[in-house]
Amino acid sequence: MIVLGIESSCDETAAAVLSIKMDKLTILSNIVNSQVKIHKNYGGVVPEVAARQHMQNILPIIELALENASLELKDIDLIAVTLGPGLATSLMVGLETAKTLAWINNKNFISVNHLVGHIWSWLLPVKERAEKNLTEVNFPFITLLVSGGHTELILVKDFNKFELLGRTLDDAVGEAFDKVAKMLGLGYPGGPEIAREAVKGNRDAFSLPRPMLDSDDLNFSFAGLKTAVLYELKKQKISKKLIKDMAASFEKAAVDVLLRKTLKAVSNSNVKNVVVAGGVSANQYLRQEFAGVKDLNIKFPEVIYTGDNAAMIALAGYFLYNLKPGGSNNDYLGLKALPNLIIV
Ligand code: KG4
Ligand code: ZN
């Protein structure tokens, strides 16, 4: 089966073509057009600007994905697109484009929860044309989803059976990285900037709080950690050393909470297969800390698939479609983007 994936939920316009035959997955093309350079000027994503960029780019990106795969639309068996969550006007661009393409070309259509896309990103093979065996999937597993908009612990019981174990009650962890970077005068997005400074700093220079670490549940809170950094900075004179030490101490505190809550989820559920996904899972310190835990079977996506991409949407669409093959009909024409879609 040849699947075209389309993703436009935030500030990446993306299209990818996957080939899946006898449980063997090959990525034929994977195009991600990031708007980060545009939004950098505003210190964050501006929804109106993002939607306009998606409008301009979506068709050329889809054309490029098909061209790189040496295929045409007629060769596609299934179109998979992100339904939500995300920015309403950004989501609409991808969704309406996918609906139109499916309708005029009489293609099968499936809509995908963006978060489920991230859950499958660890299965994407390292590079285009490399093969991956999809029989590697063992249920259940726990996913820690960490990105600019999400911090969630999800128990994945089957291809379409998920249980939300815990989530952030305020800021997402990626958002905290971005805000702390801003306080330190570093660029946007803040995660990679913090990581770059942190490797040169002292992780124990500042003792920062680990919010909700001892709460009975599996929820997170990062607003307090961010505020603690702000108060500490008010007491200090900004210097290159301070930036490095604060970045290192913040990174340690954030990863510590993520790891310890994940371990709590592991011991509560007795599920030792863990996937960490989403933009923040690119963080090398996080990878090192998680990978260092004994008796945990931990998987990360290739770094290129940690951020938003359409290959993960195509794969999630493929799994969903195969649960009810032939289930596609014209009902999809009435679908509306769901900016607040959750995982259930
Ligand atoms: O998944 P993503 O690309 O977009 C969504 O939010 O859906 O995640 C972006 C987030 C940003 O907050 C960014 O600062 C963070 O991921 N990030 C990182 C790193 N690379 C990206 N955070 C920590 N360390 C990194 N190396
Ligand atoms: Zn995402």
CSV table of C-alpha atoms and ligand atoms in Angstrom, one decimal:
chain,number,residue,atom,x,y,z
A,1,MET,CA,0.0,0.0,0.0
A,2,ILE,CA,1.3,3.5,-0.9
A,3,VAL,CA,0.3,6.2,1.7
A,4,LEU,CA,0.5,9.9,1.3
A,5,GLY,CA,0.7,11.7,4.6
A,6,ILE,CA,-0.1,15.4,5.1
A,7,GLU,CA,0.7,17.4,8.3
A,8,SER,CA,0.1,21.1,9.0
A,9,SER,CA,-1.0,21.3,12.6
A,10,CYS,CA,1.5,24.0,13.8
A,11,ASP,CA,4.4,25.6,11.9
A,12,GLU,CA,5.6,22.8,9.7
A,13,THR,CA,4.1,22.1,6.3
A,14,ALA,CA,4.9,18.5,5.6
A,15,ALA,CA,4.1,15.7,3.1
A,16,ALA,CA,5.5,12.2,3.0
A,17,VAL,CA,5.0,9.0,0.9
A,18,LEU,CA,5.3,5.6,2.5
A,19,SER,CA,5.3,2.2,1.0
A,20,ILE,CA,4.1,-0.7,3.2
A,21,LYS,CA,4.2,-4.2,1.8
A,22,MET,CA,4.0,-7.4,3.9
A,23,ASP,CA,4.8,-5.5,7.1
A,24,LYS,CA,7.8,-3.9,5.6
A,25,LEU,CA,7.8,-0.1,5.8
A,26,THR,CA,9.9,2.1,3.4
A,27,ILE,CA,9.8,5.9,3.3
A,28,LEU,CA,9.8,6.9,-0.3
A,29,SER,CA,9.9,10.6,0.5
A,30,ASN,CA,9.6,12.9,3.5
A,31,ILE,CA,9.4,16.7,3.1
A,32,VAL,CA,9.2,19.1,6.0
A,33,ASN,CA,9.0,22.8,5.4
A,34,SER,CA,9.7,24.5,8.7
A,35,GLN,CA,8.5,28.1,9.3
A,36,VAL,CA,10.8,28.5,12.3
A,37,LYS,CA,12.9,31.2,10.6
A,38,ILE,CA,9.7,33.3,10.1
A,39,HIS,CA,8.3,32.8,13.6
A,40,LYS,CA,11.7,33.4,15.2
A,41,ASN,CA,11.2,37.2,14.6
A,42,TYR,CA,8.2,37.1,16.9
A,43,GLY,CA,9.6,34.7,19.6
A,44,GLY,CA,6.9,32.2,19.0
A,45,VAL,CA,4.4,30.8,16.4
A,46,VAL,CA,1.9,33.4,15.1
A,47,PRO,CA,-1.2,31.5,14.0
A,48,GLU,CA,-2.2,33.9,11.3
A,49,VAL,CA,1.2,33.9,9.7
A,50,ALA,CA,1.5,30.1,10.0
A,51,ALA,CA,-1.8,29.5,8.2
A,52,ARG,CA,-0.8,31.9,5.4
A,53,GLN,CA,2.5,30.0,5.0
A,54,HIS,CA,0.7,26.7,4.9
A,55,MET,CA,-1.6,28.0,2.2
A,56,GLN,CA,1.3,29.0,0.0
A,57,ASN,CA,3.4,25.9,0.6
A,58,ILE,CA,1.1,22.9,0.9
A,59,LEU,CA,0.6,22.0,-2.8
A,60,PRO,CA,4.2,22.5,-3.8
A,61,ILE,CA,5.3,20.4,-0.8
A,62,ILE,CA,2.9,17.6,-1.7
A,63,GLU,CA,4.1,17.8,-5.4
A,64,LEU,CA,7.7,17.6,-4.2
A,65,ALA,CA,6.9,14.6,-2.0
A,66,LEU,CA,5.4,12.8,-4.9
A,67,GLU,CA,8.2,13.8,-7.2
A,68,ASN,CA,10.9,12.5,-4.7
A,69,ALA,CA,9.0,9.3,-4.4
A,70,SER,CA,8.9,9.1,-8.3
A,71,LEU,CA,5.2,8.7,-8.1
A,72,GLU,CA,2.0,10.5,-9.1
A,73,LEU,CA,-1.2,11.0,-7.3
A,74,LYS,CA,-2.8,8.1,-9.2
A,75,ASP,CA,-0.3,5.7,-7.6
A,76,ILE,CA,-1.5,6.6,-4.0
A,77,ASP,CA,-3.8,4.2,-2.2
A,78,LEU,CA,-4.5,6.2,0.9
A,79,ILE,CA,-4.3,9.8,1.9
A,80,ALA,CA,-3.8,10.4,5.7
A,81,VAL,CA,-4.0,13.8,7.2
A,82,THR,CA,-3.8,15.4,10.7
A,83,LEU,CA,-7.3,16.3,12.1
A,84,GLY,CA,-6.0,17.8,15.4
A,85,PRO,CA,-4.9,18.9,17.9
A,86,GLY,CA,-3.1,22.1,16.8
A,87,LEU,CA,-3.8,25.6,15.5
A,88,ALA,CA,-7.3,25.7,14.0
A,89,THR,CA,-6.4,27.7,10.8
A,90,SER,CA,-3.2,25.7,10.3
A,91,LEU,CA,-5.0,22.4,10.6
A,92,MET,CA,-7.7,23.5,8.2
A,93,VAL,CA,-5.2,24.0,5.4
A,94,GLY,CA,-3.9,20.4,5.5
A,95,LEU,CA,-7.3,18.9,6.1
A,96,GLU,CA,-9.2,20.8,3.3
A,97,THR,CA,-6.3,20.0,0.9
A,98,ALA,CA,-6.4,16.3,1.7
A,99,LYS,CA,-10.2,16.2,1.4
A,100,THR,CA,-10.1,17.9,-2.0
A,101,LEU,CA,-7.3,15.6,-3.3
A,102,ALA,CA,-9.0,12.5,-2.1
A,103,TRP,CA,-12.4,13.6,-3.5
A,104,ILE,CA,-11.3,14.6,-7.0
A,105,ASN,CA,-8.9,11.6,-7.3
A,106,ASN,CA,-11.3,9.1,-5.7
A,107,LYS,CA,-8.8,8.0,-3.1
A,108,ASN,CA,-9.2,6.4,0.3
A,109,PHE,CA,-9.0,8.9,3.1
A,110,ILE,CA,-8.2,8.7,6.8
A,111,SER,CA,-7.8,11.4,9.4
A,112,VAL,CA,-5.3,11.1,12.2
A,113,ASN,CA,-4.8,12.4,15.7
A,114,HIS,CA,-1.4,14.2,15.6
A,115,LEU,CA,-0.5,12.7,19.0
A,116,VAL,CA,-0.9,9.2,17.7
A,117,GLY,CA,1.4,10.2,14.8
A,118,HIS,CA,4.1,11.0,17.4
A,119,ILE,CA,3.5,7.7,19.2
A,120,TRP,CA,4.5,5.8,16.0
A,121,SER,CA,7.4,8.0,15.1
A,122,TRP,CA,10.0,5.5,16.6
A,123,LEU,CA,9.0,3.0,13.9
A,124,LEU,CA,10.2,5.2,11.1
A,125,PRO,CA,13.4,3.9,9.5
A,126,VAL,CA,16.5,6.0,9.7
A,127,LYS,CA,16.5,7.2,6.1
A,128,GLU,CA,14.6,7.3,2.9
A,129,ARG,CA,14.6,3.9,1.2
A,130,ALA,CA,15.7,2.0,4.3
A,131,GLU,CA,13.3,-0.7,5.4
A,132,LYS,CA,11.7,-1.3,8.8
A,133,ASN,CA,9.8,-4.4,9.9
A,134,LEU,CA,6.5,-3.4,11.4
A,135,THR,CA,6.1,-6.6,13.3
A,136,GLU,CA,8.5,-5.1,15.9
A,137,VAL,CA,5.5,-3.6,17.7
A,138,ASN,CA,4.7,-5.2,21.0
A,139,PHE,CA,1.7,-4.1,23.1
A,140,PRO,CA,1.3,-2.6,25.7
A,141,PHE,CA,3.9,0.2,25.8
A,142,ILE,CA,4.1,3.5,27.6
A,143,THR,CA,4.7,6.7,25.5
A,144,LEU,CA,6.1,9.8,27.1
A,145,LEU,CA,5.1,12.5,24.6
A,146,VAL,CA,7.1,15.7,25.1
A,147,SER,CA,6.8,18.6,22.7
A,148,GLY,CA,6.1,22.4,22.6
A,149,GLY,CA,2.4,21.8,23.1
A,150,HIS,CA,2.3,18.4,25.0
A,151,THR,CA,3.6,16.6,28.0
A,152,GLU,CA,1.7,13.3,28.3
A,153,LEU,CA,2.1,9.8,29.6
A,154,ILE,CA,0.0,7.5,27.4
A,155,LEU,CA,-0.5,3.7,27.8
A,156,VAL,CA,-0.7,2.3,24.3
A,157,LYS,CA,-2.7,-1.0,24.5
A,158,ASP,CA,-3.4,-1.5,20.8
A,159,PHE,CA,-3.3,0.3,17.5
A,160,ASN,CA,-6.4,2.3,18.5
A,161,LYS,CA,-6.6,1.8,22.2
A,162,PHE,CA,-4.9,4.4,24.3
A,163,GLU,CA,-5.2,5.4,28.0
A,164,LEU,CA,-4.1,8.8,29.2
A,165,LEU,CA,-2.1,8.2,32.4
A,166,GLY,CA,-1.0,11.7,33.1
A,167,ARG,CA,-0.4,15.1,31.5
A,168,THR,CA,0.8,18.6,32.3
A,169,LEU,CA,-1.6,20.8,34.3
A,170,ASP,CA,0.0,24.0,32.9
A,171,ASP,CA,3.0,24.5,30.6
A,172,ALA,CA,4.3,21.8,28.3
A,173,VAL,CA,7.9,20.9,28.9
A,174,GLY,CA,9.0,22.2,25.5
A,175,GLU,CA,7.2,25.5,26.3
A,176,ALA,CA,9.2,25.7,29.5
A,177,PHE,CA,12.5,25.1,27.5
A,178,ASP,CA,11.4,27.9,25.2
A,179,LYS,CA,10.5,30.3,28.0
A,180,VAL,CA,13.6,29.7,30.0
A,181,ALA,CA,15.7,30.2,26.9
A,182,LYS,CA,14.0,33.5,26.4
A,183,MET,CA,14.8,34.5,30.0
A,184,LEU,CA,18.5,33.6,29.3
A,185,GLY,CA,18.5,35.7,26.2
A,186,LEU,CA,18.9,32.6,24.0
A,187,GLY,CA,17.2,32.1,20.6
A,188,TYR,CA,14.0,30.4,19.5
A,189,PRO,CA,13.1,27.5,19.6
A,190,GLY,CA,14.7,27.3,23.1
A,191,GLY,CA,15.2,23.6,23.5
A,192,PRO,CA,18.2,23.1,21.2
A,193,GLU,CA,19.7,26.4,22.6
A,194,ILE,CA,19.3,25.3,26.2
A,195,ALA,CA,20.8,21.9,25.3
A,196,ARG,CA,23.8,23.6,23.7
A,197,GLU,CA,24.6,25.8,26.7
A,198,ALA,CA,23.8,23.0,29.2
A,199,VAL,CA,26.6,20.7,28.1
A,200,LYS,CA,29.1,23.4,29.2
A,201,GLY,CA,27.4,24.2,32.5
A,202,ASN,CA,27.2,22.8,36.1
A,203,ARG,CA,24.0,20.8,36.5
A,204,ASP,CA,24.1,21.3,40.3
A,205,ALA,CA,24.8,25.1,40.3
A,206,PHE,CA,21.2,25.9,41.1
A,207,SER,CA,18.8,23.7,43.1
A,208,LEU,CA,15.5,24.1,41.3
A,209,PRO,CA,12.2,22.6,42.3
A,210,ARG,CA,10.8,19.4,40.8
A,211,PRO,CA,7.1,20.3,40.8
A,212,MET,CA,4.6,17.5,41.5
A,213,LEU,CA,7.3,14.9,41.8
A,214,ASP,CA,5.7,13.4,44.9
A,215,SER,CA,2.1,13.8,43.9
A,216,ASP,CA,0.1,10.6,43.8
A,217,ASP,CA,-0.8,10.9,40.2
A,218,LEU,CA,1.1,11.0,37.0
A,219,ASN,CA,0.5,14.6,36.1
A,220,PHE,CA,3.2,17.2,35.6
A,221,SER,CA,3.6,20.9,36.2
A,222,PHE,CA,6.3,23.1,34.6
A,223,ALA,CA,5.0,26.6,35.3
A,224,GLY,CA,6.6,26.6,38.8
A,225,LEU,CA,10.0,25.4,37.5
A,226,LYS,CA,9.9,28.3,35.0
A,227,THR,CA,9.0,30.8,37.7
A,228,ALA,CA,11.8,29.5,40.0
A,229,VAL,CA,14.3,30.1,37.2
A,230,LEU,CA,12.9,33.6,36.8
A,231,TYR,CA,13.3,34.4,40.6
A,232,GLU,CA,16.8,33.0,40.7
A,233,LEU,CA,17.8,35.0,37.7
A,234,LYS,CA,16.5,38.2,39.4
A,235,LYS,CA,19.1,37.6,42.2
A,236,GLN,CA,22.0,37.1,39.8
A,237,LYS,CA,24.1,39.1,37.4
A,238,ILE,CA,23.8,37.7,33.9
A,239,SER,CA,27.1,36.2,32.6
A,240,LYS,CA,28.1,33.6,30.2
A,241,LYS,CA,28.8,31.2,33.1
A,242,LEU,CA,25.4,31.9,34.6
A,243,ILE,CA,23.6,31.1,31.3
A,244,LYS,CA,25.4,27.8,31.0
A,245,ASP,CA,24.9,26.8,34.7
A,246,MET,CA,21.2,27.8,34.6
A,247,ALA,CA,20.6,26.0,31.3
A,248,ALA,CA,22.3,22.9,32.8
A,249,SER,CA,20.4,23.0,36.1
A,250,PHE,CA,17.1,23.6,34.4
A,251,GLU,CA,17.6,20.8,32.0
A,252,LYS,CA,18.5,18.5,34.9
A,253,ALA,CA,15.4,19.4,36.8
A,254,ALA,CA,13.0,19.1,33.8
A,255,VAL,CA,14.5,15.7,32.7
A,256,ASP,CA,14.5,14.5,36.3
A,257,VAL,CA,10.7,15.0,36.7
A,258,LEU,CA,10.0,13.4,33.3
A,259,LEU,CA,12.1,10.4,34.1
A,260,ARG,CA,10.8,9.9,37.6
A,261,LYS,CA,7.2,10.2,36.6
A,262,THR,CA,7.7,7.8,33.7
A,263,LEU,CA,9.3,5.3,36.1
A,264,LYS,CA,6.3,5.7,38.4
A,265,ALA,CA,4.0,4.9,35.4
A,266,VAL,CA,6.2,1.9,34.6
A,267,SER,CA,6.0,0.5,38.2
A,268,ASN,CA,2.2,1.3,38.4
A,269,SER,CA,1.4,-0.6,35.2
A,270,ASN,CA,4.3,-3.1,35.2
A,271,VAL,CA,4.9,-2.2,31.5
A,272,LYS,CA,8.6,-1.9,30.8
A,273,ASN,CA,8.4,-0.9,27.1
A,274,VAL,CA,8.7,2.8,26.9
A,275,VAL,CA,8.8,5.2,23.9
A,276,VAL,CA,9.8,8.8,24.3
A,277,ALA,CA,8.6,11.0,21.4
A,278,GLY,CA,8.0,14.6,20.4
A,279,GLY,CA,10.3,17.6,19.8
A,280,VAL,CA,11.9,17.4,23.3
A,281,SER,CA,12.9,13.8,22.8
A,282,ALA,CA,15.7,15.1,20.5
A,283,ASN,CA,17.4,16.2,23.8
A,284,GLN,CA,20.6,14.3,24.2
A,285,TYR,CA,20.7,14.6,28.0
A,286,LEU,CA,17.2,13.3,28.2
A,287,ARG,CA,18.1,10.3,26.0
A,288,GLN,CA,21.2,9.6,28.1
A,289,GLU,CA,19.3,9.7,31.4
A,290,PHE,CA,16.4,7.5,30.1
A,291,ALA,CA,18.8,5.1,28.4
A,292,GLY,CA,20.7,4.7,31.6
A,293,VAL,CA,17.8,3.1,33.5
A,294,LYS,CA,18.3,-0.7,33.9
A,295,ASP,CA,15.5,-3.1,32.9
A,296,LEU,CA,13.7,-0.6,30.8
A,297,ASN,CA,13.2,-1.3,27.1
A,298,ILE,CA,13.4,2.2,25.8
A,299,LYS,CA,12.9,3.5,22.2
A,300,PHE,CA,13.4,6.9,20.7
A,301,PRO,CA,12.5,8.1,17.2
A,302,GLU,CA,15.4,9.0,14.9
A,303,VAL,CA,16.1,12.7,15.7
A,304,ILE,CA,14.8,13.8,12.3
A,305,TYR,CA,11.4,12.4,13.3
A,306,THR,CA,11.1,13.9,16.8
A,307,GLY,CA,9.6,17.1,15.4
A,308,ASP,CA,6.4,17.4,13.4
A,309,ASN,CA,6.5,15.4,10.1
A,310,ALA,CA,4.1,13.7,7.7
A,311,ALA,CA,5.7,10.3,7.7
A,312,MET,CA,4.4,9.6,11.2
A,313,ILE,CA,0.9,10.8,10.1
A,314,ALA,CA,1.0,8.4,7.1
A,315,LEU,CA,2.1,5.5,9.3
A,316,ALA,CA,-0.6,6.2,12.0
A,317,GLY,CA,-3.1,6.5,9.1
A,318,TYR,CA,-2.0,3.2,7.7
A,319,PHE,CA,-2.5,1.4,11.0
A,320,LEU,CA,-5.9,3.0,11.6
A,321,TYR,CA,-7.1,2.3,8.0
A,322,ASN,CA,-6.1,-1.4,8.3
A,323,LEU,CA,-8.3,-1.8,11.3
A,324,LYS,CA,-11.3,-1.1,9.1
A,325,PRO,CA,-10.1,-1.5,5.5
A,326,GLY,CA,-12.5,-0.2,3.0
A,327,GLY,CA,-14.1,1.8,5.7
A,328,SER,CA,-13.4,5.0,3.9
A,329,ASN,CA,-16.4,6.7,2.3
A,330,ASN,CA,-17.5,10.2,1.4
A,331,ASP,CA,-18.3,11.0,5.0
A,332,TYR,CA,-14.9,12.6,5.3
A,333,LEU,CA,-16.1,15.6,3.3
A,334,GLY,CA,-17.9,16.9,6.4
A,335,LEU,CA,-14.9,16.6,8.7
A,336,LYS,CA,-13.8,19.7,10.6
A,337,ALA,CA,-10.4,20.3,12.1
A,338,LEU,CA,-10.3,19.6,15.9
A,339,PRO,CA,-7.8,22.0,17.5
A,340,ASN,CA,-8.5,20.5,21.0
A,341,LEU,CA,-8.5,16.8,20.0
A,342,ILE,CA,-7.4,14.6,22.9
A,343,ILE,CA,-6.2,11.1,23.1
A,344,VAL,CA,-8.8,8.5,24.3
B,1,KG4,O1,7.2,18.3,18.4
B,1,KG4,P1,7.6,19.7,18.1
B,1,KG4,O2,8.6,19.9,17.0
B,1,KG4,O3,6.4,20.6,17.9
B,1,KG4,C1,5.3,20.6,18.7
B,1,KG4,O4,5.3,21.3,19.7
B,1,KG4,O5,4.4,19.9,18.3
B,1,KG4,O6,8.3,20.2,19.5
B,1,KG4,C2,8.9,21.5,19.6
B,1,KG4,C3,9.5,21.7,21.0
B,1,KG4,C4,10.0,23.1,21.2
B,1,KG4,O7,9.5,23.5,22.5
B,1,KG4,C5,11.5,22.9,21.2
B,1,KG4,O8,12.1,23.9,22.1
B,1,KG4,C6,11.6,21.5,21.8
B,1,KG4,O9,10.6,20.8,21.1
B,1,KG4,N1,13.0,20.9,21.4
B,1,KG4,C7,13.9,20.6,22.4
B,1,KG4,C8,15.0,20.1,21.6
B,1,KG4,N2,14.7,20.2,20.3
B,1,KG4,C9,13.5,20.7,20.2
B,1,KG4,N3,13.8,20.6,23.7
B,1,KG4,C10,14.9,20.2,24.4
B,1,KG4,N4,16.0,19.8,23.8
B,1,KG4,C11,16.1,19.7,22.4
B,1,KG4,N5,17.3,19.3,21.8
B,2,ZN,ZN,3.9,17.6,17.3
